[in-house]
Short mmCIF file of C-alpha atoms in Angstrom, two decimals:
data_model
loop_
_atom_site.label_atom_id
_atom_site.label_comp_id
_atom_site.label_asym_id
_atom_site.label_seq_id
_atom_site.Cartn_x
_atom_site.Cartn_y
_atom_site.Cartn_z
CA MET A 1 36.55 86.06 119.41
CA THR A 2 33.42 86.36 121.54
CA ALA A 3 32.61 89.65 119.87
CA ALA A 4 33.16 88.04 116.48
CA VAL A 5 30.76 85.22 117.28
CA GLU A 6 28.15 87.70 118.46
CA THR A 7 28.49 89.70 115.25
CA ALA A 8 28.19 86.55 113.17
CA GLN A 9 25.02 85.57 115.01
CA THR A 10 23.40 88.93 114.43
CA THR A 11 24.20 88.93 110.71
CA THR A 12 22.94 85.52 109.70
CA ILE A 13 19.68 84.49 108.15
CA HIS A 14 19.65 80.72 108.29
CA GLY A 15 20.78 79.60 111.72
CA ASP A 16 24.55 80.11 111.87
CA ARG A 17 25.03 80.64 108.13
CA VAL A 18 26.19 83.87 106.51
CA SER A 19 24.17 84.52 103.35
CA LEU A 20 23.77 87.29 100.82
CA LEU A 21 21.31 89.93 101.98
CA ARG A 22 17.76 90.06 100.57
CA VAL A 23 17.20 93.81 100.43
CA LEU A 24 16.54 94.70 96.78
CA GLY A 25 13.32 95.65 95.00
CA PRO A 26 12.22 96.03 91.35
CA ALA A 27 13.83 99.50 91.08
CA HIS A 28 17.22 98.01 91.96
CA VAL A 29 16.74 95.29 89.36
CA TRP A 30 15.96 98.01 86.80
CA ALA A 31 19.02 99.98 87.92
CA LEU A 32 21.24 96.92 87.56
CA GLY A 33 20.01 95.99 84.08
CA VAL A 34 19.65 99.45 82.54
CA GLY A 35 22.77 100.67 84.36
CA ILE A 36 24.90 98.01 82.68
CA VAL A 37 23.38 98.64 79.25
CA LEU A 38 22.86 102.38 78.94
CA VAL A 39 26.54 103.10 78.21
CA GLY A 40 25.90 101.37 74.86
CA GLU A 41 23.81 104.37 73.78
CA PHE A 42 26.69 106.72 74.65
CA THR A 43 29.21 104.69 72.67
CA GLY A 44 29.29 101.39 70.82
CA TRP A 45 25.99 101.19 68.89
CA ASN A 46 27.20 103.82 66.44
CA PHE A 47 29.98 101.56 65.08
CA SER A 48 27.15 99.66 63.37
CA ALA A 49 26.75 102.74 61.12
CA ASP A 50 30.36 102.23 60.00
CA LYS A 51 29.52 98.64 59.08
CA GLY A 52 26.35 99.31 57.12
CA GLY A 53 25.31 102.99 57.15
CA ALA A 54 22.81 104.95 59.25
CA LEU A 55 19.77 102.96 58.13
CA ALA A 56 21.52 99.69 58.99
CA ALA A 57 22.08 101.07 62.50
CA LEU A 58 18.31 101.66 62.76
CA ILE A 59 17.40 98.24 61.35
CA VAL A 60 19.67 96.45 63.84
CA CYS A 61 18.30 98.67 66.62
CA TRP A 62 14.88 97.05 66.09
CA VAL A 63 16.01 93.55 65.10
CA VAL A 64 18.52 93.26 67.94
CA GLY A 65 15.75 94.76 70.12
CA LEU A 66 13.72 91.67 69.15
CA LEU A 67 16.66 89.45 70.15
CA TYR A 68 16.87 91.09 73.56
CA THR A 69 13.12 91.12 74.09
CA SER A 70 13.29 87.36 73.63
CA VAL A 71 16.22 87.24 76.07
CA ALA A 72 14.30 89.29 78.65
CA MET A 73 11.14 87.19 78.35
CA ILE A 74 12.94 83.84 78.50
CA ASP A 75 15.21 84.99 81.30
CA SER A 76 12.29 86.33 83.33
CA GLU A 77 10.48 83.00 83.22
CA VAL A 78 13.45 80.82 84.13
CA THR A 79 14.98 83.08 86.74
CA SER A 80 11.66 83.67 88.49
CA THR A 81 11.83 79.94 89.15
CA VAL A 82 15.59 79.44 89.68
CA ALA A 83 16.14 82.39 92.02
CA ALA A 84 19.84 82.01 92.85
CA ALA A 85 22.99 84.10 92.54
CA GLY A 86 24.81 83.20 89.37
CA GLY A 87 21.68 83.76 87.27
CA GLN A 88 22.06 81.88 84.00
CA TYR A 89 24.74 79.69 85.60
CA ALA A 90 22.26 78.37 88.18
CA GLN A 91 19.68 77.94 85.40
CA ALA A 92 22.11 75.91 83.28
CA LYS A 93 23.13 73.77 86.25
CA HIS A 94 19.57 72.71 87.04
CA ILE A 95 18.25 72.42 83.49
CA VAL A 96 21.14 71.34 81.21
CA GLY A 97 23.98 70.04 83.39
CA PRO A 98 27.28 70.89 85.10
CA LEU A 99 29.51 71.28 82.02
CA MET A 100 27.09 73.73 80.40
CA ALA A 101 26.78 75.57 83.72
CA PHE A 102 30.55 75.92 84.03
CA ASN A 103 30.78 77.35 80.52
CA VAL A 104 27.85 79.71 81.07
CA ALA A 105 29.45 81.03 84.27
CA LEU A 106 32.65 81.73 82.34
CA PHE A 107 30.63 83.50 79.59
CA LEU A 108 29.13 85.66 82.34
CA VAL A 109 32.41 86.48 84.05
CA PHE A 110 34.12 87.29 80.73
CA ALA A 111 31.20 89.33 79.39
CA TYR A 112 30.91 91.46 82.52
CA THR A 113 34.60 91.82 83.32
CA MET A 114 35.43 92.85 79.75
CA LEU A 115 32.49 95.24 79.73
CA GLU A 116 33.73 96.73 83.00
CA VAL A 117 37.17 97.14 81.41
CA SER A 118 35.63 98.83 78.36
CA ASP A 119 33.62 101.17 80.60
CA ALA A 120 36.70 102.19 82.57
CA ILE A 121 38.71 102.83 79.39
CA LEU A 122 35.81 104.85 77.97
CA LEU A 123 35.57 106.95 81.12
CA GLY A 124 39.31 107.60 81.17
CA ASP A 125 39.41 108.48 77.47
CA THR A 126 36.39 110.79 77.80
CA ILE A 127 38.03 112.78 80.60
CA VAL A 128 41.32 112.99 78.67
CA ALA A 129 39.45 114.16 75.55
CA LYS A 130 37.62 116.82 77.56
CA ALA A 131 40.80 118.03 79.29
CA GLY A 132 42.84 118.24 76.07
CA ILE A 133 46.10 118.50 78.06
CA GLU A 134 49.33 117.03 76.78
CA GLY A 135 50.82 114.45 79.16
CA LEU A 136 47.53 113.57 80.83
CA THR A 137 46.86 109.83 80.50
CA HIS A 138 43.74 107.82 81.25
CA ASN A 139 45.42 105.41 83.70
CA SER A 140 44.58 107.23 86.93
CA PHE A 141 40.91 107.59 85.95
CA ILE A 142 40.71 103.91 84.99
CA ALA A 143 42.26 102.86 88.32
CA ALA A 144 39.92 105.11 90.31
CA THR A 145 36.84 103.87 88.43
CA ILE A 146 37.60 100.20 89.02
CA VAL A 147 38.84 100.52 92.62
CA VAL A 148 36.14 102.91 93.87
CA LEU A 149 33.37 100.80 92.36
CA ALA A 150 34.90 97.59 93.72
CA TRP A 151 34.96 99.26 97.15
CA LEU A 152 31.31 100.25 96.78
CA ASN A 153 30.41 96.67 95.83
CA TYR A 154 32.49 95.35 98.72
CA ARG A 155 30.56 97.51 101.20
CA GLY A 156 27.08 96.28 100.30
CA VAL A 157 24.66 95.61 97.48
CA LEU A 158 21.94 98.04 98.63
CA MET A 159 24.12 101.16 98.47
CA THR A 160 25.74 99.90 95.25
CA LEU A 161 22.43 99.65 93.44
CA ASN A 162 20.99 102.80 95.04
CA VAL A 163 23.93 104.67 93.53
CA ASN A 164 23.36 102.88 90.23
CA PHE A 165 19.70 103.89 90.22
CA VAL A 166 20.51 107.59 90.67
CA ILE A 167 23.34 107.82 88.11
CA THR A 168 21.50 105.67 85.55
CA ALA A 169 18.40 107.85 85.91
CA ILE A 170 20.46 111.04 85.39
CA ALA A 171 22.15 109.58 82.28
CA TYR A 172 18.79 108.45 80.91
CA VAL A 173 17.12 111.81 81.55
CA SER A 174 19.99 113.52 79.70
CA ILE A 175 19.06 111.57 76.54
CA VAL A 176 15.42 112.63 76.96
CA ILE A 177 16.46 116.28 77.48
CA LEU A 178 18.68 116.16 74.37
CA PHE A 179 15.84 114.62 72.36
CA PHE A 180 13.31 117.32 73.27
CA SER A 181 15.88 120.13 73.00
CA VAL A 182 16.39 119.57 69.28
CA SER A 183 12.70 119.91 68.35
CA PRO A 184 12.28 116.33 67.14
CA TRP A 185 8.87 117.10 65.65
CA THR A 186 10.40 119.40 62.98
CA GLN A 187 13.11 118.75 60.44
CA GLY A 188 15.36 121.51 59.17
CA ALA A 189 15.65 123.69 62.30
CA VAL A 190 18.27 121.57 64.07
CA LEU A 191 17.80 118.05 62.77
CA LYS A 192 18.55 117.23 59.15
CA LEU A 193 17.67 113.57 58.79
CA ASN A 194 16.29 113.95 55.27
CA GLU A 195 19.60 115.47 54.13
CA LEU A 196 21.92 113.10 55.99
CA VAL A 197 20.11 109.82 55.32
CA THR A 198 19.08 109.65 51.66
CA PRO A 199 18.14 106.71 49.43
CA ALA A 200 21.63 106.97 47.92
CA ASN A 201 23.58 106.61 51.21
CA ALA A 202 21.14 104.89 53.58
CA LEU A 203 22.63 101.42 52.98
CA PRO A 204 26.05 102.08 51.39
CA TYR A 205 27.08 98.40 51.51
CA GLY A 206 23.67 96.90 50.83
CA TRP A 207 22.13 94.15 52.95
CA ILE A 208 25.46 92.49 53.78
CA GLY A 209 26.23 95.77 55.59
CA VAL A 210 23.07 95.30 57.64
CA ILE A 211 24.23 91.79 58.62
CA ALA A 212 27.70 93.13 59.52
CA ALA A 213 26.06 95.86 61.64
CA PHE A 214 24.69 93.19 64.01
CA GLN A 215 28.12 92.98 65.64
CA PHE A 216 27.81 96.43 67.16
CA GLY A 217 23.99 96.57 67.21
CA ILE A 218 24.32 94.29 70.24
CA TRP A 219 25.60 97.34 72.15
CA TYR A 220 22.15 98.92 72.19
CA TYR A 221 21.10 96.36 74.82
CA LEU A 222 24.17 94.31 75.88
CA GLY A 223 23.88 93.28 79.53
CA ILE A 224 20.14 93.53 80.27
CA GLU A 225 20.23 89.84 81.20
CA GLY A 226 22.48 90.84 84.12
CA THR A 227 19.35 91.52 86.20
CA THR A 228 19.20 87.81 87.05
CA GLN A 229 22.42 87.98 89.06
CA ALA A 230 20.44 89.80 91.76
CA ALA A 231 18.11 86.82 92.17
CA GLU A 232 19.40 85.85 95.59
CA GLU A 233 19.34 89.42 96.90
CA VAL A 234 15.86 90.60 95.88
CA ARG A 235 13.08 90.41 98.41
CA SER A 236 10.59 88.87 95.99
CA PRO A 237 12.40 87.22 93.05
CA ALA A 238 9.27 85.90 91.36
CA ARG A 239 7.84 89.43 91.16
CA SER A 240 10.82 91.78 91.10
CA LEU A 241 12.96 90.07 88.47
CA PRO A 242 10.39 89.86 85.64
CA TYR A 243 9.08 93.33 86.47
CA GLY A 244 12.52 94.99 86.65
CA THR A 245 13.85 93.20 83.57
CA MET A 246 10.86 93.92 81.32
CA ALA A 247 10.65 97.54 82.51
CA GLY A 248 14.36 97.87 81.77
CA MET A 249 13.93 96.47 78.27
CA ILE A 250 11.09 98.90 77.48
CA THR A 251 13.20 101.79 78.82
CA LEU A 252 16.12 100.77 76.61
CA LEU A 253 14.04 100.40 73.44
CA ILE A 254 12.86 103.99 73.91
CA ALA A 255 16.40 105.25 74.65
CA ALA A 256 17.84 103.44 71.62
CA ALA A 257 15.24 104.88 69.27
CA MET A 258 15.72 108.44 70.56
CA THR A 259 19.51 108.10 70.40
CA TRP A 260 19.52 106.90 66.79
CA TYR A 261 17.07 109.57 65.69
CA VAL A 262 19.02 112.48 67.20
CA CYS A 263 22.48 111.25 66.20
CA ALA A 264 21.55 110.20 62.64
CA SER A 265 19.88 113.60 62.18
CA LEU A 266 22.96 115.55 63.27
CA MET A 267 25.95 113.59 61.91
CA PRO A 268 26.76 112.01 58.54
CA TRP A 269 27.04 108.21 58.80
CA GLU A 270 30.76 108.32 57.88
CA TYR A 271 31.46 110.30 61.08
CA LEU A 272 28.81 108.65 63.22
CA GLY A 273 30.37 105.25 62.52
CA ILE A 274 33.80 106.16 63.87
CA THR A 275 33.26 108.59 66.74
CA TYR A 276 33.63 107.29 70.29
CA TYR A 277 31.15 109.82 71.68
CA PRO A 278 28.00 109.99 69.51
CA LEU A 279 25.74 111.55 72.14
CA TRP A 280 28.37 113.93 73.48
CA ASP A 281 29.08 114.98 69.88
CA ALA A 282 25.35 115.44 69.33
CA GLY A 283 25.30 117.73 72.36
CA LYS A 284 28.17 119.76 70.88
CA LEU A 285 26.47 119.98 67.48
CA THR A 286 23.36 121.59 69.00
CA GLY A 287 25.59 124.60 69.83
CA SER A 288 24.40 124.65 73.44
CA PRO A 289 27.22 124.58 76.04
CA LEU A 290 24.67 123.37 78.58
CA LEU A 291 23.75 120.33 76.48
CA GLU A 292 27.39 119.67 75.65
CA ASN A 293 28.37 119.59 79.33
CA LEU A 294 25.26 117.61 80.28
CA LEU A 295 26.07 114.91 77.71
CA PHE A 296 29.73 114.86 78.80
CA ILE A 297 28.69 114.21 82.41
CA ALA A 298 26.04 111.71 81.30
CA THR A 299 28.68 109.77 79.31
CA LEU A 300 30.80 109.49 82.46
CA LEU A 301 27.82 108.49 84.61
CA ALA A 302 26.68 105.86 82.10
CA ALA A 303 30.17 104.34 82.05
CA LEU A 304 30.26 104.36 85.86
CA ALA A 305 26.83 102.74 86.18
CA SER A 306 27.77 100.05 83.70
CA ALA A 307 31.09 99.22 85.37
CA ASN A 308 29.35 99.19 88.76
CA GLY A 309 26.72 96.69 87.62
CA CYS A 310 29.36 94.57 85.88
CA ILE A 311 31.44 94.25 89.06
CA ASN A 312 28.29 93.19 90.91
CA ASP A 313 27.39 90.55 88.32
CA ALA A 314 30.84 89.12 87.61
CA ALA A 315 31.47 88.69 91.34
CA ARG A 316 28.16 86.84 91.86
CA ALA A 317 28.88 84.45 88.97
CA TRP A 318 32.40 83.75 90.32
CA PHE A 319 31.02 83.36 93.85
CA SER A 320 28.45 80.80 92.64
CA LEU A 321 31.15 78.73 90.96
CA GLY A 322 33.04 78.63 94.26
CA ARG A 323 29.94 77.73 96.26
CA ASP A 324 29.35 74.65 94.11
CA ARG A 325 33.09 73.81 94.16
CA TYR A 326 33.37 74.23 90.40
CA LEU A 327 36.21 76.50 91.54
CA PRO A 328 37.89 76.41 94.98
CA SER A 329 35.24 76.99 97.66
CA TRP A 330 37.45 79.79 99.04
CA PHE A 331 35.70 82.09 96.53
CA SER A 332 32.30 81.44 98.09
CA ALA A 333 33.00 83.46 101.24
CA VAL A 334 30.39 86.04 102.22
CA HIS A 335 31.41 89.09 104.24
CA PRO A 336 29.80 88.68 107.68
CA LYS A 337 29.10 92.39 108.05
CA TYR A 338 28.44 93.66 104.50
CA ARG A 339 27.02 90.34 103.22
CA THR A 340 28.77 90.55 99.88
CA PRO A 341 30.93 87.98 98.03
CA TYR A 342 34.00 89.97 99.04
CA ARG A 343 36.71 87.51 98.00
CA SER A 344 35.27 87.24 94.49
CA ILE A 345 35.11 91.03 94.24
CA LEU A 346 38.73 91.34 95.36
CA PHE A 347 39.95 88.51 93.12
CA LEU A 348 38.43 90.04 89.98
CA LEU A 349 39.68 93.56 90.80
CA PRO A 350 43.34 93.14 89.71
CA ILE A 351 42.25 91.14 86.65
CA ALA A 352 40.05 94.02 85.52
CA LEU A 353 42.84 96.51 86.21
CA ALA A 354 45.37 94.44 84.24
CA PHE A 355 43.08 94.16 81.20
CA ALA A 356 42.20 97.86 81.40
CA PHE A 357 45.86 98.87 81.31
CA ILE A 358 46.97 96.48 78.55
CA ALA A 359 43.93 95.85 76.33
CA ASP A 360 42.51 98.29 73.82
CA LEU A 361 38.83 99.22 73.75
CA ASN A 362 37.99 97.27 70.57
CA GLN A 363 39.47 94.01 71.87
CA ALA A 364 37.72 94.30 75.22
CA ILE A 365 34.38 95.10 73.57
CA THR A 366 34.70 92.16 71.16
CA PHE A 367 35.41 89.65 73.94
CA SER A 368 32.45 91.01 75.90
CA ILE A 369 30.08 90.76 72.92
CA LEU A 370 31.28 87.25 72.02
CA SER A 371 30.74 85.93 75.53
CA GLY A 372 27.33 87.60 75.63
CA VAL A 373 26.15 86.05 72.36
CA LEU A 374 27.38 82.61 73.43
CA GLN A 375 25.25 83.03 76.53
CA TYR A 376 22.14 84.05 74.53
CA THR A 377 22.54 81.00 72.30
CA PHE A 378 22.54 78.84 75.40
CA MET A 379 19.38 80.58 76.65
CA SER A 380 17.40 79.63 73.53
CA ILE A 381 18.27 75.95 74.06
CA ASN A 382 17.80 76.21 77.81
CA ILE A 383 14.19 77.40 77.64
CA MET A 384 13.25 74.58 75.24
CA MET A 385 14.67 72.02 77.70
CA PHE A 386 13.07 73.80 80.67
CA ARG A 387 9.58 73.70 79.16
CA LYS A 388 10.07 70.06 78.10
CA LYS A 389 11.37 68.80 81.44
CA TRP A 390 9.07 70.89 83.63
CA PRO A 391 5.96 71.75 81.55
CA LEU A 392 3.55 74.51 82.62
CA GLY A 393 1.70 73.37 85.71
CA SER A 394 4.46 71.12 87.04
CA ILE A 395 6.33 73.83 89.02
CA ARG A 396 5.46 77.32 90.18
CA ARG A 397 6.62 80.09 87.84
CA GLY A 398 6.72 83.78 88.75
CA TYR A 399 6.26 84.67 85.08
CA THR A 400 5.33 82.64 82.00
CA HIS A 401 6.49 84.07 78.69
CA PRO A 402 4.02 84.02 75.77
CA PHE A 403 4.22 82.46 72.29
CA HIS A 404 6.64 79.67 73.26
CA PRO A 405 8.65 78.40 71.31
CA LEU A 406 8.66 81.44 68.97
CA PRO A 407 10.91 83.67 71.15
CA ALA A 408 13.43 80.80 71.54
CA ILE A 409 13.54 80.21 67.77
CA VAL A 410 13.87 83.93 67.02
CA LEU A 411 16.63 84.23 69.61
CA PHE A 412 18.57 81.26 68.23
CA CYS A 413 18.32 82.49 64.61
CA LEU A 414 19.40 86.04 65.50
CA CYS A 415 22.33 84.70 67.52
CA MET A 416 23.49 82.77 64.44
CA VAL A 417 23.30 85.94 62.34
CA THR A 418 25.30 87.80 65.02
CA PHE A 419 27.98 85.08 65.10
CA PHE A 420 28.31 85.45 61.33
CA ALA A 421 28.60 89.23 61.72
CA ILE A 422 31.31 88.83 64.37
CA PHE A 423 33.11 86.34 62.13
CA LEU A 424 33.13 88.95 59.36
CA GLY A 425 34.72 91.54 61.65
CA PHE A 426 36.70 89.58 64.25
CA GLY A 427 36.99 86.01 62.90
CA SER A 428 40.30 85.23 64.60
CA GLN A 429 39.01 86.33 68.04
CA LEU A 430 35.88 84.22 67.55
CA ILE A 431 37.97 81.13 66.77
CA ALA A 432 40.41 81.85 69.63
CA MET A 433 37.57 82.16 72.13
CA THR A 434 35.88 79.00 70.92
CA VAL A 435 39.16 77.11 71.34
CA PHE A 436 39.58 78.62 74.81
CA TYR A 437 36.13 77.47 75.95
CA PHE A 438 36.75 74.00 74.47
CA LEU A 439 40.05 73.58 76.35
CA ILE A 440 38.66 74.90 79.63
CA SER A 441 35.72 72.47 79.26
CA LEU A 442 38.19 69.58 78.96
CA TRP A 443 39.94 70.80 82.12
CA PHE A 444 36.63 70.95 83.97
CA HIS A 445 35.43 67.55 82.78
CA PHE A 446 38.64 65.58 83.37
CA TYR A 447 40.09 67.39 86.40
CA ARG A 448 37.90 69.84 88.27
CA TYR A 449 34.55 68.02 88.40
CA LYS A 450 35.88 65.38 90.79
CA PHE A 451 35.98 68.05 93.53
CA VAL A 452 32.28 68.89 93.10
CA ARG A 453 29.81 67.54 95.65
CA ARG A 454 27.38 66.24 93.08
CA GLY A 455 24.29 65.96 95.25
CA ASP A 456 24.69 69.39 96.87
CA GLN A 457 24.73 71.43 93.69
CA PHE A 458 21.05 70.83 92.78
CA SER A 459 19.29 72.94 95.35
CA MET A 460 15.83 73.68 93.89
CA PRO A 461 13.02 71.69 95.52
CA TRP A 462 11.50 70.69 92.19
CA PRO A 463 9.77 67.45 91.23
CA LYS A 464 11.67 65.05 88.99
CA PRO A 465 11.79 66.25 85.39
CA GLN A 466 9.35 64.67 82.95
CA GLY A 467 10.75 61.50 81.43
CA TYR A 468 13.18 60.78 84.31
CA MET B 1 43.07 121.18 87.46
CA TRP B 2 42.98 117.97 85.39
CA MET B 3 46.49 116.94 86.45
CA GLY B 4 45.48 117.56 90.06
CA LEU B 5 42.38 115.43 89.56
CA SER B 6 44.58 112.69 88.13
CA TYR B 7 46.75 112.67 91.29
CA VAL B 8 43.65 112.65 93.49
CA CYS B 9 42.38 109.60 91.57
CA TRP B 10 45.65 107.74 92.22
CA GLY B 11 45.43 108.68 95.90
CA ILE B 12 41.83 107.53 96.32
CA SER B 13 42.62 104.27 94.50
CA VAL B 14 45.56 103.49 96.78
CA VAL B 15 43.65 104.36 99.98
CA LEU B 16 40.56 102.31 99.11
CA ALA B 17 42.58 99.34 97.85
CA ALA B 18 44.58 99.38 101.11
CA TRP B 19 41.37 99.59 103.16
CA MET B 20 39.86 96.59 101.34
CA LEU B 21 43.03 94.55 101.87
CA TYR B 22 43.04 95.47 105.57
CA ASP B 23 39.39 94.56 105.99
CA TRP B 24 39.89 91.30 104.09
CA PHE B 25 42.75 90.37 106.44
CA LYS B 26 40.71 91.35 109.50
CA VAL B 27 37.66 89.32 108.46
CA ASP B 28 39.66 86.26 107.46
CA THR B 29 41.52 86.21 110.76
CA THR B 30 38.41 86.86 112.89
CA TYR B 31 35.92 84.36 111.47
CA SER B 32 36.29 80.67 110.75
CA GLU B 33 36.38 79.47 107.15
CA GLU B 34 33.25 77.38 107.81
CA THR B 35 31.29 80.48 108.82
CA LEU B 36 32.49 82.57 105.88
CA THR B 37 31.72 79.88 103.29
CA SER B 38 28.48 78.70 104.87
CA SER B 39 26.15 80.28 102.30
CA ARG B 40 23.92 77.80 100.45
CA GLU B 41 22.01 78.27 97.24
CA GLY B 42 18.23 78.44 97.25
CA GLU B 43 17.64 78.10 100.99
CA LEU B 44 14.82 80.62 101.15
CA GLU B 45 13.05 78.86 98.32
CA ALA B 46 13.42 75.55 100.12
CA VAL B 47 11.60 77.06 103.09
CA SER B 48 8.93 79.12 101.35
CA GLU B 49 8.22 77.25 98.11
CA LYS B 50 6.47 73.94 98.38
CA HIS B 51 5.77 73.73 94.66
CA ARG B 52 2.22 72.63 95.12
CA ILE B 53 0.25 73.94 92.19
#
């Protein structure tokens, strides 16, 4: 016991308290955000071509890019001020109120856990497709992906995000190599965009197809807002979070444009819209075994990086709920040696495994997208309230986003369009999830909130909001 | 080779899951619940940020 007390004393920051470790820099924030998202270039975005054709996939690439640029700007401003684990949950708690915060935390946990599940299924399916052996199933690869990454997260955030930085960078560079290997400056040699995308087939279902394509256009950038979950573990939140998030968004806009250009120039939209491996297929279509194998490995690495970041983020959101007693405080334990929310990581591990073994990829992706879009809708309202309650000059901000309230309005409008697109494709899931969040809100309001220590949950040393 | 890799994946999963369960048990029986759940939100900000503009 004496040894245990000594260890505890050497691993604390604030007196005798065990806190998360502040060891991350802007590169880790970039690795977390881009790591979660980049898998969307390797699979997911291309289903928007099935909804509306190749040109629709390009239109949503830019328009959804606008949605996420708004998300990144708004998020950077608020989180550079509310620098706490839980990210948007902590923002909602301080700016809107406890019920909104509880819902936002659930959006986060669902979005990231379902994305982790999708990543693991993708990785397993990719290996099985490459092996081409009868009797080989994806289960062992799914289990290894989820358990190994949970172990990595359990052992410490610094190593977790160092690994994410390396594998994300390799996956990203593979897209750049593919892009320059197909002579993008000339048409006809390898790329045949002018033959594959013609005025006759560019928008096969007209503009309603473009609207429908929003559902999967989200995959170009889904998860970049996850950078905020690192708020309590970065050395300088006010600097690192805006810098890492905005750099990540710029990186992703470039990757999305290159990915569309190469894939739409190599595959007809009818095939592009249904394949699970657009970039790997593009590598095969170049005829180069080197590129084919590179894109195969990059697909695996992108899925790994995404699942790794998702475990990190879902665990922090769950941990924050426990710390404020929105859930049992048992979940708020921090490992005294590794300084990670180890009970939250372990609790979410079997849930992810169960979904990965029983859910199919489309269902998991849809739940992830739905939770994500609900969260973005909240963010547009949140920033309006934030600026109204604490106007510029009343509290210190690490970053102030320009053109307010234009980004919030753009974000809200594009979220509405995306909800309509999801309703067109997965209306019953949308209704089921809305009912779920409504019922869980009733449970929180009438039962759980009485356990919350109301004064303790508002931790930011801010002045009273304007009008109060 | 792929079947072998599949068995290796099962093996690694079991070993790491067992290690995490062991470590979880060890930590929970070594440290008090108060110590493990003593983290508080925003403490660094409370110390370093005075919010004087």
